[in-house]
Amino acid sequence: QVFLTESGGGSVQAGDSLTLTCKFSGYTSNRLCLSWFRQAPGKEREGVAALMSDGSLSYADSVTGRFTVSVNNATKTLSLQMDSLKPSDTGTYTCAADRWSDGLGARGSCKRADHYSGQGTQVSVSS
């Protein structure tokens, strides 16, 4: 199993920055894909950013150039640096891990494998 715990959400103004972190633990495998997805009220879940164990990255078009995903394997922490936030970025952000993944999927997501996700953290951006 993989356990994931997010932190860092909050309420900010448009144009502000926020960093989300996700501590993960457990047996992760050597083909691990980590990702962030979000869901706004009344909307479908969407992938935001994904990072494969080979270093490849993927971002949703809506966040490219504004968000940066990174991982510290020593501390098992996945981070999402979010700059120039917009009201449309509001939602619940959840980190996920796919063990034995075959790589990146659609923009900002991983190809599903042995999938685990956290409880999510709320981000609210006001105009």
PDB file of C-alpha atoms in Angstrom:
ATOM      1  CA  GLN A   1       0.000   0.000   0.000  1.00  0.00           C
ATOM      2  CA  VAL A   2       0.924   3.631  -0.441  1.00  0.00           C
ATOM      3  CA  PHE A   3      -0.248   6.267   2.002  1.00  0.00           C
ATOM      4  CA  LEU A   4      -0.512   9.907   0.939  1.00  0.00           C
ATOM      5  CA  THR A   5      -1.224  13.016   2.975  1.00  0.00           C
ATOM      6  CA  GLU A   6      -1.637  16.469   1.461  1.00  0.00           C
ATOM      7  CA  SER A   7      -1.108  19.835   3.091  1.00  0.00           C
ATOM      8  CA  GLY A   8      -0.718  23.469   2.127  1.00  0.00           C
ATOM      9  CA  GLY A   9      -4.146  24.386   0.859  1.00  0.00           C
ATOM     10  CA  GLY A  10      -5.778  27.673   1.741  1.00  0.00           C
ATOM     11  CA  SER A  11      -7.585  30.774   0.584  1.00  0.00           C
ATOM     12  CA  VAL A  12      -5.663  33.262  -1.542  1.00  0.00           C
ATOM     13  CA  GLN A  13      -6.222  36.150  -3.925  1.00  0.00           C
ATOM     14  CA  ALA A  14      -5.888  35.908  -7.691  1.00  0.00           C
ATOM     15  CA  GLY A  15      -2.255  36.310  -8.690  1.00  0.00           C
ATOM     16  CA  ASP A  16      -0.942  34.836  -5.448  1.00  0.00           C
ATOM     17  CA  SER A  17       1.175  31.727  -5.073  1.00  0.00           C
ATOM     18  CA  LEU A  18       0.639  28.603  -3.029  1.00  0.00           C
ATOM     19  CA  THR A  19       2.639  25.409  -2.531  1.00  0.00           C
ATOM     20  CA  LEU A  20       0.968  22.099  -1.871  1.00  0.00           C
ATOM     21  CA  THR A  21       2.888  19.184  -0.443  1.00  0.00           C
ATOM     22  CA  CYS A  22       2.115  15.494  -0.300  1.00  0.00           C
ATOM     23  CA  LYS A  23       3.952  13.125   1.980  1.00  0.00           C
ATOM     24  CA  PHE A  24       3.857   9.561   0.740  1.00  0.00           C
ATOM     25  CA  SER A  25       4.967   6.335   2.374  1.00  0.00           C
ATOM     26  CA  GLY A  26       4.802   2.612   1.878  1.00  0.00           C
ATOM     27  CA  TYR A  27       6.217   0.420  -0.861  1.00  0.00           C
ATOM     28  CA  THR A  28       6.213   2.507  -4.016  1.00  0.00           C
ATOM     29  CA  SER A  29       7.922   0.299  -6.662  1.00  0.00           C
ATOM     30  CA  ASN A  30      10.500   1.363  -9.272  1.00  0.00           C
ATOM     31  CA  ARG A  31       7.833   2.415 -11.760  1.00  0.00           C
ATOM     32  CA  LEU A  32       6.030   5.016  -9.750  1.00  0.00           C
ATOM     33  CA  CYS A  33       3.935   7.786 -11.228  1.00  0.00           C
ATOM     34  CA  LEU A  34       2.913  10.600  -8.895  1.00  0.00           C
ATOM     35  CA  SER A  35       0.276  13.125  -9.753  1.00  0.00           C
ATOM     36  CA  TRP A  36      -2.008  15.893  -8.622  1.00  0.00           C
ATOM     37  CA  PHE A  37      -5.606  16.129  -9.692  1.00  0.00           C
ATOM     38  CA  ARG A  38      -8.295  18.580  -8.707  1.00  0.00           C
ATOM     39  CA  GLN A  39     -12.041  18.804  -8.619  1.00  0.00           C
ATOM     40  CA  ALA A  40     -14.115  21.937  -8.424  1.00  0.00           C
ATOM     41  CA  PRO A  41     -17.717  21.876  -7.195  1.00  0.00           C
ATOM     42  CA  GLY A  42     -20.010  20.673  -9.936  1.00  0.00           C
ATOM     43  CA  LYS A  43     -17.149  19.855 -12.281  1.00  0.00           C
ATOM     44  CA  GLU A  44     -15.385  16.685 -13.297  1.00  0.00           C
ATOM     45  CA  ARG A  45     -12.077  15.725 -11.831  1.00  0.00           C
ATOM     46  CA  GLU A  46      -9.112  16.823 -13.933  1.00  0.00           C
ATOM     47  CA  GLY A  47      -5.452  15.975 -13.938  1.00  0.00           C
ATOM     48  CA  VAL A  48      -3.174  18.863 -13.060  1.00  0.00           C
ATOM     49  CA  ALA A  49       0.406  17.582 -13.082  1.00  0.00           C
ATOM     50  CA  ALA A  50       2.151  14.234 -13.200  1.00  0.00           C
ATOM     51  CA  LEU A  51       5.697  13.078 -12.593  1.00  0.00           C
ATOM     52  CA  MET A  52       7.024   9.669 -13.557  1.00  0.00           C
ATOM     53  CA  SER A  53       9.934   7.957 -11.806  1.00  0.00           C
ATOM     54  CA  ASP A  54      12.010   8.351 -14.987  1.00  0.00           C
ATOM     55  CA  GLY A  55      11.743  12.126 -14.601  1.00  0.00           C
ATOM     56  CA  SER A  56       9.186  12.776 -17.317  1.00  0.00           C
ATOM     57  CA  LEU A  57       6.578  15.434 -16.570  1.00  0.00           C
ATOM     58  CA  SER A  58       3.145  16.354 -17.798  1.00  0.00           C
ATOM     59  CA  TYR A  59       0.882  19.303 -17.068  1.00  0.00           C
ATOM     60  CA  ALA A  60      -2.683  20.168 -17.920  1.00  0.00           C
ATOM     61  CA  ASP A  61      -2.838  22.921 -20.538  1.00  0.00           C
ATOM     62  CA  SER A  62      -4.649  25.171 -18.075  1.00  0.00           C
ATOM     63  CA  VAL A  63      -1.699  25.215 -15.647  1.00  0.00           C
ATOM     64  CA  THR A  64       1.296  24.983 -17.971  1.00  0.00           C
ATOM     65  CA  GLY A  65       3.718  27.792 -17.231  1.00  0.00           C
ATOM     66  CA  ARG A  66       2.141  28.540 -13.855  1.00  0.00           C
ATOM     67  CA  PHE A  67       2.436  25.289 -11.886  1.00  0.00           C
ATOM     68  CA  THR A  68       5.553  23.229 -11.168  1.00  0.00           C
ATOM     69  CA  VAL A  69       5.544  19.678  -9.867  1.00  0.00           C
ATOM     70  CA  SER A  70       8.569  18.172  -8.140  1.00  0.00           C
ATOM     71  CA  VAL A  71       9.491  15.324  -5.852  1.00  0.00           C
ATOM     72  CA  ASN A  72      12.047  14.883  -3.104  1.00  0.00           C
ATOM     73  CA  ASN A  73      12.656  11.155  -3.006  1.00  0.00           C
ATOM     74  CA  ALA A  74      14.777  11.402   0.141  1.00  0.00           C
ATOM     75  CA  THR A  75      11.888  12.805   2.147  1.00  0.00           C
ATOM     76  CA  LYS A  76       9.165  11.194  -0.020  1.00  0.00           C
ATOM     77  CA  THR A  77       7.487  14.503  -0.588  1.00  0.00           C
ATOM     78  CA  LEU A  78       5.650  15.515  -3.733  1.00  0.00           C
ATOM     79  CA  SER A  79       5.179  19.254  -4.188  1.00  0.00           C
ATOM     80  CA  LEU A  80       3.064  21.445  -6.414  1.00  0.00           C
ATOM     81  CA  GLN A  81       4.181  25.059  -6.694  1.00  0.00           C
ATOM     82  CA  MET A  82       1.268  27.122  -7.968  1.00  0.00           C
ATOM     83  CA  ASP A  83       1.937  30.652  -9.192  1.00  0.00           C
ATOM     84  CA  SER A  84      -0.307  33.285 -10.746  1.00  0.00           C
ATOM     85  CA  LEU A  85      -3.358  31.592  -9.312  1.00  0.00           C
ATOM     86  CA  LYS A  86      -6.744  32.222 -10.899  1.00  0.00           C
ATOM     87  CA  PRO A  87     -10.262  31.789  -9.531  1.00  0.00           C
ATOM     88  CA  SER A  88     -10.623  28.879 -11.981  1.00  0.00           C
ATOM     89  CA  ASP A  89      -7.918  27.052  -9.990  1.00  0.00           C
ATOM     90  CA  THR A  90     -10.294  26.735  -7.047  1.00  0.00           C
ATOM     91  CA  GLY A  91     -11.008  23.167  -6.005  1.00  0.00           C
ATOM     92  CA  THR A  92      -9.959  20.201  -3.950  1.00  0.00           C
ATOM     93  CA  TYR A  93      -6.441  19.111  -4.827  1.00  0.00           C
ATOM     94  CA  THR A  94      -5.522  15.499  -4.305  1.00  0.00           C
ATOM     95  CA  CYS A  95      -2.221  13.731  -4.768  1.00  0.00           C
ATOM     96  CA  ALA A  96      -2.068  10.224  -6.153  1.00  0.00           C
ATOM     97  CA  ALA A  97       0.411   7.431  -6.720  1.00  0.00           C
ATOM     98  CA  ASP A  98       0.267   4.718  -9.364  1.00  0.00           C
ATOM     99  CA  ARG A  99       2.638   1.869  -8.665  1.00  0.00           C
ATOM    100  CA  TRP A 100       3.990  -0.097 -11.614  1.00  0.00           C
ATOM    101  CA  SER A 101       2.610   2.538 -13.949  1.00  0.00           C
ATOM    102  CA  ASP A 102       3.503   2.406 -17.649  1.00  0.00           C
ATOM    103  CA  GLY A 103       4.066   6.148 -17.624  1.00  0.00           C
ATOM    104  CA  LEU A 104       2.260   9.398 -18.225  1.00  0.00           C
ATOM    105  CA  GLY A 105      -1.288   9.395 -19.456  1.00  0.00           C
ATOM    106  CA  ALA A 106      -3.408  12.276 -20.663  1.00  0.00           C
ATOM    107  CA  ARG A 107      -2.004  15.728 -19.879  1.00  0.00           C
ATOM    108  CA  GLY A 108      -1.345  16.059 -16.167  1.00  0.00           C
ATOM    109  CA  SER A 109      -2.128  12.464 -15.306  1.00  0.00           C
ATOM    110  CA  CYS A 110      -0.590   9.022 -14.956  1.00  0.00           C
ATOM    111  CA  LYS A 111      -1.508   5.796 -16.680  1.00  0.00           C
ATOM    112  CA  ARG A 112      -3.577   3.995 -14.097  1.00  0.00           C
ATOM    113  CA  ALA A 113      -2.015   1.055 -12.401  1.00  0.00           C
ATOM    114  CA  ASP A 114      -2.039   0.178  -8.711  1.00  0.00           C
ATOM    115  CA  HIS A 115      -3.654   3.464  -7.712  1.00  0.00           C
ATOM    116  CA  TYR A 116      -3.726   5.258  -4.372  1.00  0.00           C
ATOM    117  CA  SER A 117      -4.820   8.773  -3.475  1.00  0.00           C
ATOM    118  CA  GLY A 118      -4.927  11.073  -0.480  1.00  0.00           C
ATOM    119  CA  GLN A 119      -7.825  12.867   1.147  1.00  0.00           C
ATOM    120  CA  GLY A 120      -7.285  16.164  -0.636  1.00  0.00           C
ATOM    121  CA  THR A 121      -6.663  19.737   0.395  1.00  0.00           C
ATOM    122  CA  GLN A 122      -8.837  22.714  -0.457  1.00  0.00           C
ATOM    123  CA  VAL A 123      -7.620  25.644  -2.542  1.00  0.00           C
ATOM    124  CA  SER A 124      -9.786  28.708  -2.897  1.00  0.00           C
ATOM    125  CA  VAL A 125      -8.796  31.606  -5.141  1.00  0.00           C
ATOM    126  CA  SER A 126     -10.837  34.780  -5.027  1.00  0.00           C
ATOM    127  CA  SER A 127     -10.805  37.562  -7.596  1.00  0.00           C
TER     128      SER A 127
END
